[in-house]
Amino acid sequence: MQDRQQVPSPADTESDYTARQLLSTLWMLPEYIPLVTQVLTHDRLLEGSAEYVWQVIKNHVGNGKLDIPTALEAINRNGKARQFFQQAQEENYAPRKYSERQIVAWANKLAEKGLRRFGAGIAEKAKGSLGNTRIPLDEAIAEVMREFAALRSQGGVNTWRSSAEVAIGTRRMIEAVERGETGFGVGTGFPSVDVVLGGFKNGELTILAARPSMGKTAAACEVILHIATCYYESGSDECVGFFSAETSAELLQLRMACSMAKVNQSKMRAKKLTPEEKQRLDDAVDYIAKLPIYIDESSRPTTENMLLRCLALDNVFVNGERKKIGVVFFDFVELAGDVDANEVQRISKVALGLKVIAKYFKIPVVALSQVDRAAEGRMPTLVDLRWSGQLEQLSYAVIFLFRPSYYKKRKDASYDPHFDDERYLAIWMIAKNKDGPTGPVQMRFEEEFAKFSDPEVAQAADLDRW
């Protein structure tokens, strides 16, 4: 017999037709019911008769088999459900072996429709709380964002991934490495660092730590410029989020522009730039203005607020196009507003919150951090991370920045004299790398421009002592 043509009636909505396709297929192929249950995680994600039939099917399956007589009796007790189910069976008359991917796609489509309906309800409720002047505005907004975050994280999301699905991403990683890309995450823009580190990993926390004046923020700005430029020039819809609890957005952008244009910021402030330098700086500001970099300069943001603000950034529209967050930077850990019994527990809480953001969005999170004073004048080690071993434990990688020329110029008493060789301009010490090598990477640092770059000639072999 020829298959009946599966065409929805004009009065149907697309979701009605999709629901009938899904439920009639599950009736014939009940072994897929547990899989769909992982997607339709909330009751009432479907509507009306579709929800009733889904609950009947879900409640009458066991050991991969459907108790058809009992389930059919339950469906027939509801007139609208009976009519819905009869139409579904007619449209899907000829049994087919639908792929797992198709079944999951139907379920995800219906789950999204249900979540949108739930979200509309939250938005309606928000009108009341936002209109109530007795509730502080920040508190009302935070409550609404929490409800949306819970909706997004819990509803319609299948957290289990089969080996076959994971293998697709694994092969992409391997192929990316063969093409000369980092393959495992977001590149830093410094080939010497990426060879060792393999880029910042999606879903992981990376710590960039140093003593004051070593160039933490300068390094972060350099990496952010590289990543944002890649997004912009490739036409990607991704963007960079930068939480700067220490420095204003304007000063950060000025720092980026001076680095890009190779203009001395002190000279600029003294109004001593040449016409050529002024033009280079103007061009740099114009270019940076086009890049998908978003800066939050709030003082002492909590990691919960950072998560909520990342949710907002992940849905920002620019020129009619939706942007999604690709990587987050935070400068710096000790300035987070999280509260706990003591500083050690507080920093542990911050580290965990940053890790949650990385896992939730499946993006790299790079957090800058201070190093204890005991490391002054020498290469820091993991024990020098300030306040908390949790930074070390929860991070995928830890990078220390060390510029011996800073101490040499100060004639610091703690300066280690064996750094007198001028080749050691700056060192990025990869002290922890969960799935790769560790060790020092020599970098060039032009102090007058606060600019890091790869050295012209690699000197890695000379750094083996570290």
Coordinates of C-alpha atoms in Angstrom, one line a residue:
M1 CA 0.0 0.0 0.0
Q2 CA 1.3 3.5 -0.9
D3 CA 2.1 5.7 2.1
R4 CA -0.5 8.3 2.9
Q5 CA 0.8 11.8 2.3
Q6 CA 1.6 13.5 5.6
V7 CA 0.4 17.0 5.2
P8 CA -1.1 19.1 8.0
S9 CA -4.5 20.6 7.5
P10 CA -4.8 24.3 7.0
A11 CA -6.4 24.8 10.4
D12 CA -3.4 23.0 12.1
T13 CA -0.5 24.8 13.8
E14 CA 2.9 23.4 13.0
S15 CA 3.3 22.3 16.7
D16 CA 0.0 20.3 16.5
Y17 CA 1.3 18.4 13.5
T18 CA 4.7 17.9 15.1
A19 CA 3.1 16.5 18.3
R20 CA 1.0 14.0 16.3
Q21 CA 4.1 12.9 14.4
L22 CA 6.1 12.4 17.6
L23 CA 3.4 10.7 19.6
S24 CA 2.2 8.3 16.8
T25 CA 5.9 7.3 16.2
L26 CA 6.4 6.6 20.0
W27 CA 3.3 4.5 19.9
M28 CA 4.9 2.3 17.2
L29 CA 8.5 2.6 18.6
P30 CA 8.1 2.7 22.4
E31 CA 11.9 2.1 22.9
Y32 CA 12.4 5.8 22.2
I33 CA 10.1 6.9 25.0
P34 CA 12.9 7.2 27.6
L35 CA 14.9 9.3 25.2
V36 CA 12.0 11.7 24.6
T37 CA 11.4 11.8 28.4
Q38 CA 14.9 13.4 28.8
V39 CA 13.9 16.2 26.4
L40 CA 10.3 16.8 27.6
T41 CA 11.4 17.1 31.2
H42 CA 8.5 19.3 32.4
D43 CA 4.8 18.5 32.5
R44 CA 2.6 20.7 30.3
L45 CA 5.4 21.4 27.7
L46 CA 2.8 20.0 25.3
E47 CA -0.7 21.4 25.2
G48 CA -4.3 20.0 25.4
S49 CA -4.9 16.6 23.9
A50 CA -1.2 16.2 23.0
E51 CA -0.2 16.6 26.6
Y52 CA -2.9 14.1 27.7
V53 CA -1.8 11.5 25.2
W54 CA 1.9 12.0 26.1
Q55 CA 1.2 11.4 29.8
V56 CA -0.7 8.2 28.9
I57 CA 2.1 6.9 26.8
K58 CA 4.7 7.8 29.3
N59 CA 2.8 6.2 32.2
H60 CA 2.1 2.9 30.4
V61 CA 5.5 1.9 29.2
G62 CA 7.8 -0.5 30.9
N63 CA 11.0 -2.4 29.8
G64 CA 10.8 -0.7 26.4
K65 CA 7.3 -2.0 25.8
L66 CA 4.0 -0.2 25.7
D67 CA 0.9 -1.6 27.4
I68 CA -1.2 -0.9 24.3
P69 CA -4.6 -2.1 25.6
T70 CA -4.5 -0.2 28.8
A71 CA -3.0 3.0 27.2
L72 CA -5.7 2.9 24.4
E73 CA -8.4 2.5 27.0
A74 CA -7.1 5.6 28.8
I75 CA -7.0 7.6 25.6
N76 CA -10.5 6.6 24.6
R77 CA -11.9 7.9 27.9
N78 CA -11.1 11.4 26.7
G79 CA -13.1 12.4 23.6
K80 CA -10.7 15.1 22.4
A81 CA -7.7 13.0 23.1
R82 CA -9.3 10.1 21.2
Q83 CA -9.9 12.3 18.2
F84 CA -6.4 13.7 18.3
F85 CA -4.8 10.2 18.5
Q86 CA -6.9 8.9 15.6
Q87 CA -5.8 11.7 13.4
A88 CA -2.2 11.1 14.4
Q89 CA -2.4 7.4 13.5
E90 CA -4.0 8.2 10.1
E91 CA -1.3 10.7 9.2
N92 CA 1.4 8.3 10.3
Y93 CA -0.3 5.2 8.9
A94 CA 2.6 3.3 7.4
P95 CA 5.2 2.3 10.1
R96 CA 8.6 3.8 9.5
K97 CA 11.9 3.4 11.2
Y98 CA 12.5 7.1 12.0
S99 CA 16.0 8.0 13.1
E100 CA 16.8 8.9 16.7
R101 CA 17.9 12.3 15.4
Q102 CA 14.5 13.0 13.9
I103 CA 12.6 11.9 17.0
V104 CA 14.8 14.1 19.2
A105 CA 14.4 17.0 16.8
W106 CA 10.6 16.8 17.1
A107 CA 10.8 16.6 20.9
N108 CA 13.2 19.6 21.0
K109 CA 10.9 21.6 18.8
L110 CA 7.9 21.0 21.0
A111 CA 9.9 21.6 24.2
E112 CA 11.0 25.0 22.8
K113 CA 7.4 25.9 22.0
G114 CA 6.4 25.0 25.6
L115 CA 9.3 26.9 27.1
R116 CA 8.3 30.0 25.1
R117 CA 4.9 29.7 26.5
F118 CA 6.2 29.4 30.1
G119 CA 8.5 32.3 29.4
A120 CA 5.6 34.4 28.3
G121 CA 3.9 33.6 31.6
I122 CA 7.1 34.7 33.5
A123 CA 7.1 38.0 31.5
E124 CA 3.5 38.6 32.4
K125 CA 4.3 38.0 36.1
A126 CA 7.3 40.4 35.8
K127 CA 5.0 43.2 34.9
G128 CA 3.5 43.1 38.3
S129 CA 6.8 42.9 40.3
L130 CA 8.5 45.5 38.2
G131 CA 5.4 47.8 38.6
N132 CA 5.5 47.4 42.4
T133 CA 7.5 50.4 43.6
R134 CA 7.8 48.8 47.1
I135 CA 10.1 46.2 45.6
P136 CA 13.7 47.5 44.9
L137 CA 14.3 47.6 41.2
D138 CA 17.5 45.5 41.3
E139 CA 15.7 42.9 43.4
A140 CA 12.7 42.7 41.0
I141 CA 15.0 42.4 38.0
A142 CA 17.2 39.7 39.7
E143 CA 14.1 37.7 40.6
V144 CA 12.8 37.8 37.0
M145 CA 16.3 36.8 35.7
R146 CA 16.5 33.9 38.1
E147 CA 13.2 32.5 36.9
F148 CA 14.3 32.8 33.3
A149 CA 17.6 31.2 34.2
A150 CA 15.8 28.3 35.9
L151 CA 13.5 27.9 32.9
R152 CA 16.5 27.8 30.5
S153 CA 18.6 25.4 32.5
Q154 CA 15.9 22.9 33.4
G155 CA 13.3 22.7 30.6
G156 CA 13.7 20.8 27.5
V157 CA 17.4 20.2 27.8
N158 CA 18.8 16.7 27.3
T159 CA 22.0 16.6 29.4
W160 CA 22.9 13.0 28.4
R161 CA 24.9 12.7 25.2
S162 CA 25.5 9.3 23.5
S163 CA 29.0 8.2 22.5
A164 CA 28.0 8.5 18.9
E165 CA 27.0 12.2 19.4
V166 CA 30.2 13.0 21.4
A167 CA 32.3 11.4 18.7
I168 CA 31.1 14.0 16.2
G169 CA 32.7 16.8 18.3
T170 CA 35.8 14.7 19.0
R171 CA 36.4 14.2 15.3
R172 CA 36.0 18.0 14.7
M173 CA 38.7 18.6 17.4
I174 CA 41.1 16.3 15.7
E175 CA 40.4 17.8 12.2
A176 CA 40.9 21.3 13.6
V177 CA 44.3 20.4 15.0
E178 CA 45.3 18.9 11.7
R179 CA 44.3 22.2 10.0
G180 CA 46.7 24.0 12.4
E181 CA 43.9 25.4 14.6
T182 CA 43.7 25.0 18.4
G183 CA 40.9 22.5 18.0
F184 CA 40.0 22.4 21.7
G185 CA 38.8 25.9 22.4
V186 CA 39.4 29.6 21.7
G187 CA 42.9 30.6 20.7
T188 CA 44.8 33.2 22.7
G189 CA 46.3 34.8 19.6
F190 CA 49.8 33.9 20.7
P191 CA 51.0 30.8 18.7
S192 CA 53.8 30.1 21.3
V193 CA 51.2 29.9 24.1
D194 CA 48.6 28.0 22.0
V195 CA 51.1 25.3 21.1
V196 CA 51.5 24.4 24.8
L197 CA 48.0 25.4 26.1
G198 CA 45.9 24.4 23.2
G199 CA 43.7 27.5 23.6
F200 CA 41.1 28.3 26.2
K201 CA 38.7 25.3 26.6
N202 CA 35.0 25.5 26.3
G203 CA 33.2 24.8 29.6
E204 CA 36.4 25.4 31.6
L205 CA 37.9 28.0 33.8
T206 CA 41.4 29.4 33.2
I207 CA 43.3 31.5 35.8
L208 CA 45.7 34.2 34.6
A209 CA 47.6 35.3 37.7
A210 CA 50.5 37.6 38.6
R211 CA 51.8 40.2 41.0
P212 CA 50.7 43.8 40.4
S213 CA 52.3 45.6 37.3
M214 CA 53.2 42.3 35.6
G215 CA 50.6 43.0 32.8
K216 CA 47.5 40.9 33.7
T217 CA 45.0 43.3 32.3
A218 CA 47.3 44.1 29.3
A219 CA 47.5 40.4 28.5
A220 CA 43.7 40.0 28.8
C221 CA 43.1 43.0 26.5
E222 CA 45.5 41.6 23.9
V223 CA 43.8 38.2 24.0
I224 CA 40.3 39.8 23.9
L225 CA 41.3 41.9 20.8
H226 CA 42.4 38.8 19.1
I227 CA 39.3 36.8 19.8
A228 CA 36.9 39.6 19.0
T229 CA 38.8 40.3 15.7
C230 CA 38.4 36.6 14.7
Y231 CA 34.7 36.8 15.5
Y232 CA 34.3 40.0 13.5
E233 CA 36.3 39.1 10.5
S234 CA 34.8 35.6 10.2
G235 CA 31.2 37.0 10.4
S236 CA 30.6 34.9 13.6
D237 CA 27.6 35.7 15.8
E238 CA 29.7 35.3 18.9
C239 CA 30.9 38.0 21.2
V240 CA 33.3 38.6 24.1
G241 CA 32.0 39.5 27.6
F242 CA 34.5 41.4 29.9
F243 CA 33.6 42.0 33.6
S244 CA 36.0 44.7 34.7
A245 CA 35.5 45.4 38.4
E246 CA 38.7 47.4 38.5
T247 CA 38.9 49.6 35.4
S248 CA 36.3 51.7 33.6
A249 CA 35.2 50.6 30.1
E250 CA 36.7 53.8 28.5
L251 CA 40.1 53.2 30.1
L252 CA 40.1 49.6 28.9
Q253 CA 39.3 50.6 25.4
L254 CA 41.9 53.3 25.4
R255 CA 44.4 50.6 26.6
M256 CA 43.4 48.3 23.8
A257 CA 43.6 51.1 21.2
C258 CA 47.1 52.2 22.4
S259 CA 48.3 48.7 22.2
M260 CA 46.9 48.1 18.8
A261 CA 48.2 51.4 17.4
K262 CA 51.5 51.1 19.3
V263 CA 51.0 54.5 20.9
N264 CA 52.5 55.3 24.3
Q265 CA 49.6 56.2 26.6
S266 CA 51.7 58.5 28.8
K267 CA 52.8 60.4 25.7
M268 CA 49.1 60.7 24.6
R269 CA 48.1 62.1 28.0
A270 CA 50.9 64.6 27.8
K271 CA 49.5 65.7 24.3
K272 CA 52.8 64.8 22.6
L273 CA 51.6 62.5 19.9
T274 CA 52.8 63.1 16.4
P275 CA 50.1 63.5 13.7
E276 CA 50.9 60.0 12.5
E277 CA 50.5 58.5 16.0
K278 CA 47.2 60.4 16.4
Q279 CA 45.9 59.0 13.2
R280 CA 46.9 55.5 14.2
L281 CA 45.1 55.9 17.5
D282 CA 42.0 57.2 15.9
D283 CA 42.0 54.3 13.4
A284 CA 42.4 51.8 16.2
V285 CA 39.5 53.3 18.2
D286 CA 37.3 53.2 15.0
Y287 CA 38.2 49.5 14.4
I288 CA 37.7 48.4 18.0
A289 CA 34.3 50.1 18.0
K290 CA 33.2 47.5 15.4
L291 CA 34.3 44.5 17.4
P292 CA 31.8 42.4 19.4
I293 CA 33.3 43.3 22.8
Y294 CA 30.9 44.0 25.7
I295 CA 32.2 45.4 29.0
D296 CA 30.5 45.3 32.3
E297 CA 32.2 47.8 34.7
S298 CA 30.1 47.1 37.8
S299 CA 32.0 47.2 41.1
R300 CA 32.1 43.9 43.0
P301 CA 29.7 41.9 40.9
T302 CA 28.6 38.5 42.5
T303 CA 29.0 35.4 40.3
E304 CA 25.3 35.0 40.4
N305 CA 24.8 38.5 38.9
M306 CA 27.5 37.7 36.4
L307 CA 25.6 34.6 35.3
L308 CA 22.4 36.6 35.0
R309 CA 24.2 39.3 33.0
C310 CA 25.7 36.7 30.7
L311 CA 22.2 35.4 30.1
A312 CA 21.2 38.9 29.0
L313 CA 24.3 39.2 26.8
D314 CA 23.7 35.8 25.2
N315 CA 20.4 37.2 23.8
V316 CA 21.6 40.7 22.8
F317 CA 20.5 41.9 19.4
V318 CA 22.8 44.1 17.3
N319 CA 21.5 45.5 14.0
G320 CA 18.7 43.0 14.1
E321 CA 21.0 40.0 14.6
R322 CA 21.2 38.0 17.8
K323 CA 24.6 37.7 19.4
K324 CA 25.7 34.7 21.5
I325 CA 28.4 34.8 24.2
G326 CA 31.6 33.1 23.1
V327 CA 34.0 33.7 26.0
V328 CA 34.0 35.6 29.3
F329 CA 36.8 37.4 31.1
F330 CA 36.8 38.7 34.7
D331 CA 39.3 41.2 36.1
F332 CA 39.7 40.2 38.8
V333 CA 38.7 37.3 41.2
E334 CA 39.4 39.1 44.5
L335 CA 37.0 42.0 43.5
A336 CA 34.0 39.7 43.2
G337 CA 31.1 40.6 45.5
D338 CA 30.3 37.1 46.8
V339 CA 30.1 36.8 50.6
D340 CA 31.1 34.0 52.9
A341 CA 32.4 33.3 56.4
N342 CA 36.0 34.2 55.5
E343 CA 38.2 35.2 52.6
V344 CA 39.3 31.6 51.8
Q345 CA 35.7 30.4 51.6
R346 CA 34.6 33.5 49.7
I347 CA 37.2 33.0 47.0
S348 CA 36.3 29.3 46.8
K349 CA 32.7 30.4 46.2
V350 CA 33.8 32.8 43.5
A351 CA 35.8 30.1 41.8
L352 CA 32.9 27.7 41.8
G353 CA 30.5 30.4 40.5
L354 CA 32.9 31.1 37.6
K355 CA 33.1 27.4 36.8
V356 CA 29.3 27.3 36.8
I357 CA 29.2 30.0 34.1
A358 CA 31.7 28.2 32.0
K359 CA 29.8 24.9 32.2
Y360 CA 26.4 26.5 31.8
F361 CA 27.2 28.4 28.5
K362 CA 29.8 25.8 27.4
I363 CA 32.4 28.6 26.9
P364 CA 35.8 29.4 28.2
V365 CA 35.9 31.7 31.3
V366 CA 39.2 33.4 31.9
A367 CA 39.7 35.0 35.4
L368 CA 42.5 37.2 36.4
S369 CA 43.9 36.8 40.0
Q370 CA 46.4 38.2 42.3
V371 CA 49.5 36.3 43.6
D372 CA 50.8 36.4 47.2
R373 CA 53.5 38.9 48.1
A374 CA 55.8 36.0 48.9
A375 CA 56.3 35.5 45.1
E376 CA 57.7 39.1 44.7
G377 CA 60.8 39.0 42.5
R378 CA 60.6 35.3 41.5
M379 CA 58.5 33.1 39.3
P380 CA 55.2 32.3 41.1
T381 CA 54.1 28.7 41.7
L382 CA 50.6 27.2 42.3
V383 CA 51.0 27.6 46.1
D384 CA 51.3 31.4 45.5
L385 CA 47.7 31.7 44.3
R386 CA 46.1 34.1 46.8
W387 CA 43.6 32.8 49.4
S388 CA 42.3 29.6 47.8
G389 CA 43.4 26.2 46.6
Q390 CA 40.0 26.1 44.9
L391 CA 41.3 28.3 42.1
E392 CA 43.8 25.7 41.4
Q393 CA 41.5 22.7 41.8
L394 CA 38.5 24.1 39.7
S395 CA 40.6 25.5 36.9
Y396 CA 41.5 23.7 33.7
A397 CA 44.7 25.8 33.4
V398 CA 46.7 28.3 35.5
I399 CA 49.0 30.8 33.8
F400 CA 51.5 33.0 35.7
L401 CA 52.9 36.2 34.2
F402 CA 56.4 37.2 35.2
R403 CA 58.4 40.1 33.8
P404 CA 61.9 40.1 35.4
S405 CA 62.8 43.4 33.7
Y406 CA 60.3 45.1 36.0
Y407 CA 62.3 44.1 39.1
K408 CA 65.6 44.7 37.5
K409 CA 64.6 48.3 36.6
R410 CA 63.4 48.9 40.2
K411 CA 66.7 47.4 41.5
D412 CA 64.5 45.3 43.8
A413 CA 66.3 43.5 46.6
S414 CA 64.3 40.4 45.8
Y415 CA 65.4 40.4 42.1
D416 CA 66.9 37.1 40.9
P417 CA 70.2 38.1 39.1
H418 CA 70.2 35.1 36.7
F419 CA 67.4 36.9 34.8
D420 CA 70.0 39.5 33.5
D421 CA 69.8 38.0 30.0
E422 CA 67.7 40.5 28.1
R423 CA 66.0 37.6 26.1
Y424 CA 63.8 37.1 29.2
L425 CA 61.5 40.0 28.6
A426 CA 58.3 38.3 29.7
I427 CA 57.5 34.7 30.7
W428 CA 54.1 33.0 30.6
M429 CA 54.4 30.1 33.0
I430 CA 51.8 27.5 32.3
A431 CA 51.8 26.0 35.8
K432 CA 48.7 23.8 35.3
N433 CA 47.3 22.3 32.1
K434 CA 44.8 19.6 32.7
D435 CA 45.2 17.7 29.5
G436 CA 48.5 19.0 28.2
P437 CA 52.1 20.0 28.9
T438 CA 53.2 22.6 31.4
G439 CA 56.2 24.9 31.4
P440 CA 57.4 28.4 30.5
V441 CA 56.7 30.2 27.3
Q442 CA 58.9 33.2 26.5
M443 CA 57.0 36.3 25.3
R444 CA 58.0 39.8 24.2
F445 CA 56.6 42.7 26.2
E446 CA 56.8 46.3 24.9
E447 CA 56.4 48.2 28.1
E448 CA 55.8 51.6 26.4
F449 CA 52.7 50.2 24.7
A450 CA 51.8 47.6 27.3
K451 CA 51.8 45.1 24.5
F452 CA 52.6 41.3 24.6
S453 CA 53.6 39.5 21.5
D454 CA 55.3 36.3 20.3
P455 CA 59.1 36.6 20.3
E456 CA 60.8 36.7 16.8
V457 CA 63.0 33.7 17.8
A458 CA 61.7 31.0 20.2
Q459 CA 63.9 30.5 23.2
A460 CA 61.9 27.8 24.9
A461 CA 64.9 25.5 25.2
D462 CA 66.7 28.2 27.3
L463 CA 63.8 28.1 29.8
D464 CA 64.1 24.5 30.7
R465 CA 65.4 25.4 34.1
W466 CA 61.9 26.6 35.0

